[in-house]
Coordinates of C-alpha atoms and ligand atoms in Angstrom, one line a residue:
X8 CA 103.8 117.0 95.6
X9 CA 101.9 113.7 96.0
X10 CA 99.1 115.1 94.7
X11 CA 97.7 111.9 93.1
X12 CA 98.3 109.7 95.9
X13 CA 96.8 112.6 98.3
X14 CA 93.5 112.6 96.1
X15 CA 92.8 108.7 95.8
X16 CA 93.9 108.1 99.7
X17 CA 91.1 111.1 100.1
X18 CA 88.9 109.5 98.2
X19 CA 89.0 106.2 100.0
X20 CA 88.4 107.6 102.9
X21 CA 85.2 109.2 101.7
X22 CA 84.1 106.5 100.3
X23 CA 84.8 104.2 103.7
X24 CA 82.5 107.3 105.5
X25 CA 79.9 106.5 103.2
X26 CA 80.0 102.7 103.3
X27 CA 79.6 102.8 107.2
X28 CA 76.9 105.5 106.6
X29 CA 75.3 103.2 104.1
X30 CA 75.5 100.1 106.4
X31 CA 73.8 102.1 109.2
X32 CA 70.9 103.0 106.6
X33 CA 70.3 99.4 106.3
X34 CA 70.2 98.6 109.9
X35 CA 67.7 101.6 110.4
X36 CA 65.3 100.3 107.8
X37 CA 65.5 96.9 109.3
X38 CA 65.0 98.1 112.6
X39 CA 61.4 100.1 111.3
X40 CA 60.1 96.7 110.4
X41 CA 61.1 94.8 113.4
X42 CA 60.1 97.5 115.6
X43 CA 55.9 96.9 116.1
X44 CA 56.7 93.4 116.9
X45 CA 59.0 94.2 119.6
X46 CA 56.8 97.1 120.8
X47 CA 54.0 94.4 121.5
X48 CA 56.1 91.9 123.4
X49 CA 57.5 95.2 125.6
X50 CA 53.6 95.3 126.2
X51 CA 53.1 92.4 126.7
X52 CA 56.0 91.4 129.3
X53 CA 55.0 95.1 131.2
X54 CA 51.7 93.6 131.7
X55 CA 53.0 90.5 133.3
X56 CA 55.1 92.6 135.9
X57 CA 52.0 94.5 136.7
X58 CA 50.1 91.7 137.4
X59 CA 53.4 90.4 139.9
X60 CA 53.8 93.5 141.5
X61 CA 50.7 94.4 143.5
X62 CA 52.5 96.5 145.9
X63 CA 51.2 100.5 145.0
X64 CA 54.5 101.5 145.2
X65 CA 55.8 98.9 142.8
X66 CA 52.5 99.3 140.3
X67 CA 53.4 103.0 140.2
X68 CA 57.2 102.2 139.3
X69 CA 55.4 100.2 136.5
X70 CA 53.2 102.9 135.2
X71 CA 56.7 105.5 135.1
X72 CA 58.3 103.1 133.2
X73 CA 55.3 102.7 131.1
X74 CA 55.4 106.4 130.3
X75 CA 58.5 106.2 129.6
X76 CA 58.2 103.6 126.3
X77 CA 58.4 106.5 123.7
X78 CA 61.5 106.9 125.1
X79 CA 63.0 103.2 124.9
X80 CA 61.7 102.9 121.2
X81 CA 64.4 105.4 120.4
X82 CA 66.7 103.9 122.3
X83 CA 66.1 100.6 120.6
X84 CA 66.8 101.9 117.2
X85 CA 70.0 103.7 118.6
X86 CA 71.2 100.4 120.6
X87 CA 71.7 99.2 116.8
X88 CA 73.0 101.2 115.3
X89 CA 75.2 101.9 118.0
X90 CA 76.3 98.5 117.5
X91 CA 77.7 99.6 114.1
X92 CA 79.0 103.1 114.4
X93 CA 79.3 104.1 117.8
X94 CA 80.4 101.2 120.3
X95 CA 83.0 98.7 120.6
X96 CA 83.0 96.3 117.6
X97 CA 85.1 94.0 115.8
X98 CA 86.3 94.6 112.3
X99 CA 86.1 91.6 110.6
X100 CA 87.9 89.5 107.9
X101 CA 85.3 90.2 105.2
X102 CA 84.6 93.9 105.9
X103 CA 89.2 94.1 105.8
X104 CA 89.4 92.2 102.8
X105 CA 86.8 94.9 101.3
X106 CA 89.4 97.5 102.6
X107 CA 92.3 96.3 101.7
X108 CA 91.0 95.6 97.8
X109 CA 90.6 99.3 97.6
X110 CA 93.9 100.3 98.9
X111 CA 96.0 97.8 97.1
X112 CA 94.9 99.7 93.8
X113 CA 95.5 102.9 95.4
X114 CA 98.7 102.4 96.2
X115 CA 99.7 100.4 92.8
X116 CA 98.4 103.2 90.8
X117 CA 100.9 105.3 92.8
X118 CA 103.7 103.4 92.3
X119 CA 104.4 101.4 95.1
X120 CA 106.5 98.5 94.1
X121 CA 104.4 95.4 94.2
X122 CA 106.6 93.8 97.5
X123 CA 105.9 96.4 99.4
X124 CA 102.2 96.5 98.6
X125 CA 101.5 93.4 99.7
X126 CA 103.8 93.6 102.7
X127 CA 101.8 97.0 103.6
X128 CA 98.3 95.1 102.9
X129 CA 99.5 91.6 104.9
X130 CA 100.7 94.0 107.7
X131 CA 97.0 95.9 107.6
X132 CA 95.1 92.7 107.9
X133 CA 97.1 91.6 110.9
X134 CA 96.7 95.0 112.4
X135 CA 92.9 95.4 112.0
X136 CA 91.3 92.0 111.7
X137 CA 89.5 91.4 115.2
X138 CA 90.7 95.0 116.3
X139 CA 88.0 96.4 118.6
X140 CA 86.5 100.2 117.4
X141 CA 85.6 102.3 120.1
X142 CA 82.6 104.6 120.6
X143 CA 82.8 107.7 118.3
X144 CA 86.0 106.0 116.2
X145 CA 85.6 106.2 112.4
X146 CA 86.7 102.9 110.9
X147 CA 88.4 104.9 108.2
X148 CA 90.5 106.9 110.5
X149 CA 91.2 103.9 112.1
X150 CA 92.9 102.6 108.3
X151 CA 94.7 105.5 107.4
X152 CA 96.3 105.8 111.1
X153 CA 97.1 102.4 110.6
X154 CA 98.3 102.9 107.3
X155 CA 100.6 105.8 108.2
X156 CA 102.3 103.7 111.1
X157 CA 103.1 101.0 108.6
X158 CA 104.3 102.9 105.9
X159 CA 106.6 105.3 108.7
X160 CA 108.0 101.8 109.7
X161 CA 108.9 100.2 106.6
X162 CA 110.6 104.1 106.0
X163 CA 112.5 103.6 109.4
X164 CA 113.7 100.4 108.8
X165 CA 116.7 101.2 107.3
X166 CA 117.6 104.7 109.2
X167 CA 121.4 106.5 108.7
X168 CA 122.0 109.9 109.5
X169 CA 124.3 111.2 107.0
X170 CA 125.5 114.2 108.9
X171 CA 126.4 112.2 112.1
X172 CA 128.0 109.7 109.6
X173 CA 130.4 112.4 108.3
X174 CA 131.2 113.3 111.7
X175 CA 132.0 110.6 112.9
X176 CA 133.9 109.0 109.9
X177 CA 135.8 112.5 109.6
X178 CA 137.6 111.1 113.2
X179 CA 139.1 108.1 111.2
X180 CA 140.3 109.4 108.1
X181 CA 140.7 112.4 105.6
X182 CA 138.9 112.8 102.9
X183 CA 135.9 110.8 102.6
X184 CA 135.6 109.8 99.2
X185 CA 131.6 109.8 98.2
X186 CA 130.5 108.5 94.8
X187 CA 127.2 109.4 93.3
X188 CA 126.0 106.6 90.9
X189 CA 122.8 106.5 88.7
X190 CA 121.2 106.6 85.1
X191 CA 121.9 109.9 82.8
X192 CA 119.4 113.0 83.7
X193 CA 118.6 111.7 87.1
X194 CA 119.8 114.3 89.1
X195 CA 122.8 113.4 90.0
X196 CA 125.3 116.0 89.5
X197 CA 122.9 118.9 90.7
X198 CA 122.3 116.2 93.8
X199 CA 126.4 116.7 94.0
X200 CA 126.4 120.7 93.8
X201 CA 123.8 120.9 96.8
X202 CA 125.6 118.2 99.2
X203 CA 128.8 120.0 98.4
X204 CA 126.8 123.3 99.3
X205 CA 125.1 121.5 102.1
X206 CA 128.7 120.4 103.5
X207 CA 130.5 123.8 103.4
X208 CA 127.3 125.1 105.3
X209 CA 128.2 122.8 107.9
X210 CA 132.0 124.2 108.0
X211 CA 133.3 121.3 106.1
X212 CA 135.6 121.6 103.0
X213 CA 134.8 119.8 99.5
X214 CA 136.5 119.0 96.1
X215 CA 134.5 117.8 93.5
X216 CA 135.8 114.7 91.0
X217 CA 134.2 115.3 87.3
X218 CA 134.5 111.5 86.9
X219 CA 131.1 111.7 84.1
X220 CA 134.2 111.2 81.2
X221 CA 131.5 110.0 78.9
X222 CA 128.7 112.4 77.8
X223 CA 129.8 115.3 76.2
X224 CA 129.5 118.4 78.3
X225 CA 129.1 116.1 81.5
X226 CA 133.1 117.9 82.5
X227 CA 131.8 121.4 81.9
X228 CA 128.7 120.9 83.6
X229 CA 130.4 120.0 86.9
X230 CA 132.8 123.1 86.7
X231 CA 129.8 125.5 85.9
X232 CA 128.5 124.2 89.6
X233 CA 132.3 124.7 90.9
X234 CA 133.0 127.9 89.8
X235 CA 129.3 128.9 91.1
X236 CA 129.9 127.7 94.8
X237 CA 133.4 128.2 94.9
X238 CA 134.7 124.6 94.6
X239 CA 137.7 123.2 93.0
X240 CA 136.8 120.3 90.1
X241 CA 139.8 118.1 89.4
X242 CA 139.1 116.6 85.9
X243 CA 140.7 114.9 83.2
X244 CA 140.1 114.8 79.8
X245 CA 136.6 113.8 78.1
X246 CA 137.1 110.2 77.7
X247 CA 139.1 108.9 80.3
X248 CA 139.4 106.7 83.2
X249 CA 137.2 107.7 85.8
X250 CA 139.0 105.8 88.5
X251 CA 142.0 108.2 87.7
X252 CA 140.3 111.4 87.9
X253 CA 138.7 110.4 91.5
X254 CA 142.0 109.0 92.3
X255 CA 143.8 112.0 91.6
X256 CA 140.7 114.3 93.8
X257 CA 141.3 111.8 97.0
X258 CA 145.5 113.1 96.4
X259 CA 144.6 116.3 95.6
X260 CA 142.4 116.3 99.0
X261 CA 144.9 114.8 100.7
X262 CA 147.7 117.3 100.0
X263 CA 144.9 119.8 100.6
X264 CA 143.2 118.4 104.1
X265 CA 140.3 119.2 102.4
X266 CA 137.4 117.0 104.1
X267 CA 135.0 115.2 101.6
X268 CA 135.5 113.8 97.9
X269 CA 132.6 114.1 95.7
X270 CA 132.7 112.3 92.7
X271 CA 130.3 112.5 89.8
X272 CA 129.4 109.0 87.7
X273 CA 128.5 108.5 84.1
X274 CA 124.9 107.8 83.8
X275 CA 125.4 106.3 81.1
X276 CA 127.9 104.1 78.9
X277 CA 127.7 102.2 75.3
X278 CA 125.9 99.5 77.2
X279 CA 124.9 98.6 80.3
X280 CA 127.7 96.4 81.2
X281 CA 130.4 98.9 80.1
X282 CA 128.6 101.1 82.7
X283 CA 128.4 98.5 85.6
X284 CA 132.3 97.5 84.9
X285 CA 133.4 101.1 85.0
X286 CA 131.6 101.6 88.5
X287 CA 133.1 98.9 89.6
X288 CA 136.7 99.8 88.3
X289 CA 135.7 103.1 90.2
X290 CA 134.9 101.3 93.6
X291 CA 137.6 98.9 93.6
X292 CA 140.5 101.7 92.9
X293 CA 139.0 104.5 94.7
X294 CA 137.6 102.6 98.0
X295 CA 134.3 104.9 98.6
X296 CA 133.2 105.1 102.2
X297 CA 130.0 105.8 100.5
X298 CA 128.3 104.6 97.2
X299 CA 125.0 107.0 97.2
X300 CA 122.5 106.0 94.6
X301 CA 120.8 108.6 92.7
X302 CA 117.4 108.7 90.8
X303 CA 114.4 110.6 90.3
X304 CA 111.1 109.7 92.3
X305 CA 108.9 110.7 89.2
X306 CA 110.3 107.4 88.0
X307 CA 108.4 105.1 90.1
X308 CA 108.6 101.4 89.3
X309 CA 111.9 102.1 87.0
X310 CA 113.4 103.7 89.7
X311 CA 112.8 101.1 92.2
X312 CA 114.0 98.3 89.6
X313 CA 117.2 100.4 88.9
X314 CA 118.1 100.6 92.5
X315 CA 118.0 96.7 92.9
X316 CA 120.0 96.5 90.0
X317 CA 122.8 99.1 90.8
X318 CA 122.7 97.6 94.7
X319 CA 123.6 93.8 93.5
X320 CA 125.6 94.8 91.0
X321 CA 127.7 97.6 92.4
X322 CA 126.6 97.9 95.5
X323 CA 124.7 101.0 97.0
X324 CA 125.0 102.5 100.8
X325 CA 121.9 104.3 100.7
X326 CA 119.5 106.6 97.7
X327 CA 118.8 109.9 96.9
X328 CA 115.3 110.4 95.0
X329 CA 115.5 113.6 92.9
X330 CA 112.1 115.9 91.9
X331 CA 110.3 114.8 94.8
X332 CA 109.0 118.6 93.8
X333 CA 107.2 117.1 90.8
X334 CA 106.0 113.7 91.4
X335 CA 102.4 113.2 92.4
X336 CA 102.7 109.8 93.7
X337 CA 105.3 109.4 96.4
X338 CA 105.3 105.2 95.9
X339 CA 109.1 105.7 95.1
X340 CA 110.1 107.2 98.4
X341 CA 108.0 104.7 100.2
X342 CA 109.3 101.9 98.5
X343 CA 112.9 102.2 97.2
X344 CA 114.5 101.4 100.7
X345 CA 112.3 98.6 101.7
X346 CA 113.6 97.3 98.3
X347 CA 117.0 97.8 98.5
X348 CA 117.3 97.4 102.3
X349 CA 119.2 100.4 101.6
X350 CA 118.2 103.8 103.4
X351 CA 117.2 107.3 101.8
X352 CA 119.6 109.4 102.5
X353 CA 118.1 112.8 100.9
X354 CA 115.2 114.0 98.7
X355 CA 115.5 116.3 96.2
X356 CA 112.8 119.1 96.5
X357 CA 113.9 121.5 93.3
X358 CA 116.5 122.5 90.9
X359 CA 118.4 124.8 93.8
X360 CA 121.2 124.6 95.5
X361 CA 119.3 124.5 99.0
X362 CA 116.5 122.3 97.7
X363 CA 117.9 119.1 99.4
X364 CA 115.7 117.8 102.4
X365 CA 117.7 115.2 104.9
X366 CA 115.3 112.2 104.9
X367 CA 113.0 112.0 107.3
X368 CA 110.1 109.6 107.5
X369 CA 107.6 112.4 109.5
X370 CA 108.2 114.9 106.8
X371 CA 107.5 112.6 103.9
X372 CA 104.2 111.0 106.1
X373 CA 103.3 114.6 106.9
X374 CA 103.2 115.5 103.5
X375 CA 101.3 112.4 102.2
X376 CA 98.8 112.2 104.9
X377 CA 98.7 115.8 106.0
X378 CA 95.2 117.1 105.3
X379 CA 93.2 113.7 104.6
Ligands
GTP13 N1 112.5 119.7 89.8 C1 113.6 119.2 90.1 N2 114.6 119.1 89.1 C2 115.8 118.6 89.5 C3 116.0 118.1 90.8 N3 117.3 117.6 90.7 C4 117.8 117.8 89.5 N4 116.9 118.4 88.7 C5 117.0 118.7 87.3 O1 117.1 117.5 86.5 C6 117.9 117.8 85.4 C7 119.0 116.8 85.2 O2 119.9 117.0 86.3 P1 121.4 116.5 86.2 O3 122.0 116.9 87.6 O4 122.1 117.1 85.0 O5 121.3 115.0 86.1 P2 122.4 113.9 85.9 O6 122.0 112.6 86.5 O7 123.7 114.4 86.3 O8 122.4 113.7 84.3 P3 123.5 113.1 83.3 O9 124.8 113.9 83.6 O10 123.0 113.3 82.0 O11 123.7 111.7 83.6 C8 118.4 119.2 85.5 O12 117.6 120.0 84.7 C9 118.2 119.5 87.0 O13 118.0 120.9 87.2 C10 115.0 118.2 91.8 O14 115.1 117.8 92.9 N5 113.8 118.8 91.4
MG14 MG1 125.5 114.5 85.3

């Protein structure tokens, strides 16, 4: 998981280390030249206070501090360098701009959607342009820490906690009706089998509506899932309306005071229109109290662009990124709600029934971040 992203953010972060390290070379070698001239004005202005100070007292204060000049030499050459590595300094425009450069292809190459990269790199130049580094503070921890608080907010922004939402809606009415929506071979009727696992675990009841009438198998694919967890499919035949066969679940829930609707989506339909009227058909007769997107993070940029289509043109509540197990990047997750404006609801760690994680910014951040 992330494994790409892990290894170039690593990388950086070396290669920061060793830019500082480099600088502070070049200030040592500086300092070696400058060094005779300032021992012989040190000289010079000790001999002047002798000559002041005529007291014995005084001229012996002199000749202690005299001794002590091998000593001040060093601390010269580490006043300097202090001044780069170890004291307070400002990080300036030229040396963020450096930065930044770095970390913009980093996180391209990983697949974070261009909008976000620049609001993550506008965000970082505000953040540590001018900011003061403290003794013993690496400049790179200093941009990753950074980095991670940006990224965690832009994750936060659009926060909904799916289990307090069903809770809470479950007050109101009976069933909820949730539709999954997404391209073929995303994910989303596995995604459909663990929430509707994930549900019964939390003591609720679940019918599930096979409304993929389109690809061939779509039907039997959803009952293989039923029959395994114990969950009734209402279907119709291959073919038909969609609409009806989640219309006739919500009855069929109703009669039963079974909880939660879940309705499976074609992925796919003779054209793309075909697919975004049908969804829309399905919306406008079935009333979802929640549209979930579904796609697979190892899609990246695709992804991202098919959740800004499906949320203007059907209108999304919230994603669910599949095969977070296999993707190396992470720029999906980080950027597919900032795009949308749309929360994550779920990530999709495997091809189990229990491999469903609730979305949680730390656990994504800790799994990015956690051993740079
Ligand atoms: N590794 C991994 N595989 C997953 C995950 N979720 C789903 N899959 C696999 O992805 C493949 C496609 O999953 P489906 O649930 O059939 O996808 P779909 O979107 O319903 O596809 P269509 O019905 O063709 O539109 C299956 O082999 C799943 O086992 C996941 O989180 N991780
Ligand atoms: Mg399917």
């Amino acid at each position: 998981m992330f494994k790409f992203l892990k290894e170039k953010l690593s990388a950086f972060k070396k290669k920061l280390d060793r830019k500082v390290e480099e600088e502070v070379r070049q200030v040592e070698a500086k300092e070696e030249v400058v060094e005779p001239a300032k021992a012989v004005a040190e000289e010079t202005k000790a001999e002047v206070v002798e000559t002041v100070k005529t007291d014995v007292t005084k001229a012996e204060e002199v000749k202690a501090e005299k001794e002590e000049k091998p000593k001040k030499k060093i601390g010269f050459v580490s006043k300097i360098k202090t001044l780069i590595v170890d004291r307070e300094v400002l990080i300036d425009e030229k040396k963020v701009e450096e930065i930044l450069e770095d970390l913009e292809i980093i996180l391209l190459e990983s697949d974070v959607a261009f909008e976000v990269v620049e609001e993550i790199s506008s965000e970082l130049k505000e953040r540590l342009v001018g900011r003061k580094k403290k003794i013993g503070e690496k400049l790179s921890d200093i941009v990753i820490n950074e980095l991670k608080l940006i990224i965690q907010e832009i994750l936060d922004a659009n926060r909904f906690d799916f289990d307090e939402f069903i809770q809470t809606k479950l007050k109101e009415k009976r069933p909820l009706n949730i539709i999954f929506v997404g391209v073929n071979g995303t994910g989303k009727t596995t995604t459909i089998a663990k929430i509707a696992k994930r549900l019964m675990d939390y003591g609720y009841s679940v019918v599930l509506a096979a409304g993929d009438t389109f690809r061939a198998g779509a039907i039997e694919q959803l009952e293989e899932h039923g029959q395994r967890l114990g969950v009734k499919v209402i279907k119709h035949k291959p073919g038909a309306d969609p609409a009806a066969v989640i219309y006739d679940a919500i009855k069929h829930a109703e009669s039963k005071g079974i909880d939660v609707v879940l309705a499976d989506t074609a992925g796919r339909m003779h054209t793309k229109k075909n697919l975004i009227d049908q969804l829309s058909k399905i919306k406008r007769v079935t009333k979802p109290d929640l549209t979930i997107f579904v796609d697979e993070s190892i899609a990246g940029n695709d992804a991202v662009e098919r959740a800004r289509m499906f949320n203007e043109a059907v209108g999304i509540d919230g994603s669910i990124l599949t095969k977070i197990d296999a993707d190396p990047k992470g720029g999906t997750a980080i950027s597919i709600s900032y795009v949308t404006g749309k929360p994550i609801l779920f990530l999709g760690t495997g091809q189990g029934y229990d491999d469903l994680v609730k979305f949680d910014s730390k656990w994504l951040i800790e799994r990015i971040f956690g051993d740079i």
